[in-house]
Amino acid sequence: EAMTGKVSIIGTFERFTIRSAPSHLAPFHVFVQLVEGVGRYDIIVEVHDLRNDVVIARAPAIGVQWTEKLQKLNVLIPVPPLPVQHTGSYDLVVFANAIPIDRQRFEVVALAEMTDGDNPKG
């Protein structure tokens, strides 16, 4: 934010809702805050289909450079529409120079699978 210099993350999610499978998920962005780096790194995000044990998407590498060890780097990585063949669990994996550094799980649910208490917006 311009006034405070702080980062605000709005609209975080752990679930995508689709009408039915197969489908495509809407494009989204991944925010990563990196700390304690030294030198240059290529940051890559992959999406893993946990049921079929395959990588369904890989964002192009984004190069980052630390000028000092205590520097924090904020990286925003665009992810294009994702093809999903089924509902269920998927992992979003962040790599730095081909080494996994973070993993977040999200769910894909179909409208027909939702219960009365579910929020369709995820």
Short mmCIF file of C-alpha atoms in Angstrom, two decimals:
data_model
loop_
_atom_site.label_atom_id
_atom_site.label_comp_id
_atom_site.label_asym_id
_atom_site.label_seq_id
_atom_site.Cartn_x
_atom_site.Cartn_y
_atom_site.Cartn_z
CA GLU A 1 0.00 0.00 0.00
CA ALA A 2 1.35 3.38 -1.00
CA MET A 3 0.63 5.12 2.32
CA THR A 4 2.08 2.48 4.66
CA GLY A 5 4.53 0.55 2.50
CA LYS A 6 2.88 -2.65 3.74
CA VAL A 7 1.62 -5.52 1.59
CA SER A 8 -2.09 -6.34 1.71
CA ILE A 9 -3.18 -9.72 0.43
CA ILE A 10 -6.88 -9.76 -0.39
CA GLY A 11 -8.94 -12.60 -1.84
CA THR A 12 -6.90 -15.57 -0.67
CA PHE A 13 -8.42 -18.96 -1.32
CA GLU A 14 -8.09 -22.68 -0.65
CA ARG A 15 -10.80 -23.84 -3.02
CA PHE A 16 -11.99 -23.39 -6.59
CA THR A 17 -15.59 -24.10 -7.57
CA ILE A 18 -16.39 -25.41 -11.04
CA ARG A 19 -19.70 -26.36 -12.65
CA SER A 20 -18.46 -29.85 -13.52
CA ALA A 21 -15.27 -31.66 -14.48
CA PRO A 22 -13.37 -31.49 -16.69
CA SER A 23 -13.02 -27.74 -16.65
CA HIS A 24 -10.56 -24.84 -16.51
CA LEU A 25 -9.87 -22.78 -13.41
CA ALA A 26 -9.80 -19.02 -13.73
CA PRO A 27 -6.36 -17.39 -13.89
CA PHE A 28 -4.92 -16.27 -10.55
CA HIS A 29 -1.73 -14.94 -8.97
CA VAL A 30 0.58 -16.51 -6.41
CA PHE A 31 2.17 -14.19 -3.85
CA VAL A 32 5.47 -15.38 -2.38
CA GLN A 33 7.57 -13.52 0.16
CA LEU A 34 11.16 -14.73 0.03
CA VAL A 35 13.72 -14.21 2.79
CA GLU A 36 17.34 -15.10 3.54
CA GLY A 37 18.48 -15.54 -0.02
CA VAL A 38 21.95 -14.97 -1.37
CA GLY A 39 22.49 -14.18 -5.03
CA ARG A 40 20.16 -14.99 -7.93
CA TYR A 41 17.31 -17.50 -8.01
CA ASP A 42 14.81 -18.65 -10.62
CA ILE A 43 11.38 -18.97 -9.01
CA ILE A 44 8.94 -21.42 -10.63
CA VAL A 45 5.41 -22.38 -9.61
CA GLU A 46 3.93 -25.75 -10.54
CA VAL A 47 0.45 -27.14 -9.99
CA HIS A 48 0.32 -30.86 -9.18
CA ASP A 49 -2.70 -33.09 -9.66
CA LEU A 50 -2.46 -35.27 -6.55
CA ARG A 51 -4.90 -37.95 -7.74
CA ASN A 52 -3.03 -38.64 -10.99
CA ASP A 53 0.43 -37.66 -9.70
CA VAL A 54 1.17 -35.33 -12.63
CA VAL A 55 2.16 -31.69 -13.10
CA ILE A 56 -0.73 -29.94 -14.88
CA ALA A 57 0.85 -26.48 -15.14
CA ARG A 58 4.15 -24.68 -14.74
CA ALA A 59 4.50 -20.90 -14.71
CA PRO A 60 7.53 -19.46 -16.52
CA ALA A 61 10.54 -18.81 -14.29
CA ILE A 62 10.86 -15.42 -12.63
CA GLY A 63 14.39 -14.34 -11.78
CA VAL A 64 15.01 -12.64 -8.44
CA GLN A 65 18.22 -11.22 -7.02
CA TRP A 66 19.17 -10.54 -3.41
CA THR A 67 21.47 -7.61 -2.86
CA GLU A 68 21.72 -8.33 0.87
CA LYS A 69 20.89 -11.39 2.97
CA LEU A 70 18.28 -9.74 5.23
CA GLN A 71 16.31 -8.34 2.28
CA LYS A 72 12.71 -9.52 1.79
CA LEU A 73 11.57 -10.03 -1.80
CA ASN A 74 7.87 -10.01 -2.70
CA VAL A 75 7.09 -11.89 -5.89
CA LEU A 76 3.74 -12.01 -7.68
CA ILE A 77 3.51 -14.91 -10.13
CA PRO A 78 0.67 -15.08 -12.68
CA VAL A 79 -0.87 -18.52 -13.25
CA PRO A 80 -2.86 -18.96 -16.48
CA PRO A 81 -6.20 -20.84 -16.65
CA LEU A 82 -5.60 -24.38 -15.39
CA PRO A 83 -7.09 -27.48 -16.98
CA VAL A 84 -8.53 -29.79 -14.32
CA GLN A 85 -9.82 -33.25 -15.20
CA HIS A 86 -11.53 -33.94 -11.88
CA THR A 87 -12.48 -32.50 -8.52
CA GLY A 88 -10.23 -33.12 -5.53
CA SER A 89 -6.89 -32.01 -4.12
CA TYR A 90 -4.13 -30.20 -5.97
CA ASP A 91 -0.83 -28.80 -4.74
CA LEU A 92 0.76 -25.53 -5.73
CA VAL A 93 4.54 -25.93 -5.37
CA VAL A 94 7.07 -23.08 -5.39
CA PHE A 95 10.64 -23.86 -6.47
CA ALA A 96 13.80 -21.77 -6.11
CA ASN A 97 16.55 -22.98 -8.44
CA ALA A 98 14.70 -26.31 -8.86
CA ILE A 99 14.46 -26.89 -5.07
CA PRO A 100 10.93 -26.95 -3.58
CA ILE A 101 10.60 -24.19 -0.96
CA ASP A 102 6.84 -24.09 -0.33
CA ARG A 103 3.74 -26.16 -0.98
CA GLN A 104 0.10 -25.16 -0.54
CA ARG A 105 -2.88 -27.44 -1.09
CA PHE A 106 -6.15 -26.34 -2.66
CA GLU A 107 -9.36 -28.15 -3.47
CA VAL A 108 -11.45 -28.16 -6.62
CA VAL A 109 -15.14 -28.84 -6.00
CA ALA A 110 -18.11 -29.04 -8.36
CA LEU A 111 -21.32 -27.18 -7.61
CA ALA A 112 -23.21 -30.50 -7.49
CA GLU A 113 -20.87 -31.76 -4.72
CA MET A 114 -21.40 -28.78 -2.42
CA THR A 115 -23.49 -28.96 0.73
CA ASP A 116 -25.83 -26.25 2.02
CA GLY A 117 -23.14 -24.77 4.30
CA ASP A 118 -20.54 -24.39 1.56
CA ASN A 119 -19.73 -20.99 0.10
CA PRO A 120 -19.54 -21.39 -3.72
CA LYS A 121 -17.01 -18.57 -4.05
CA GLY A 122 -14.39 -20.62 -2.20
#
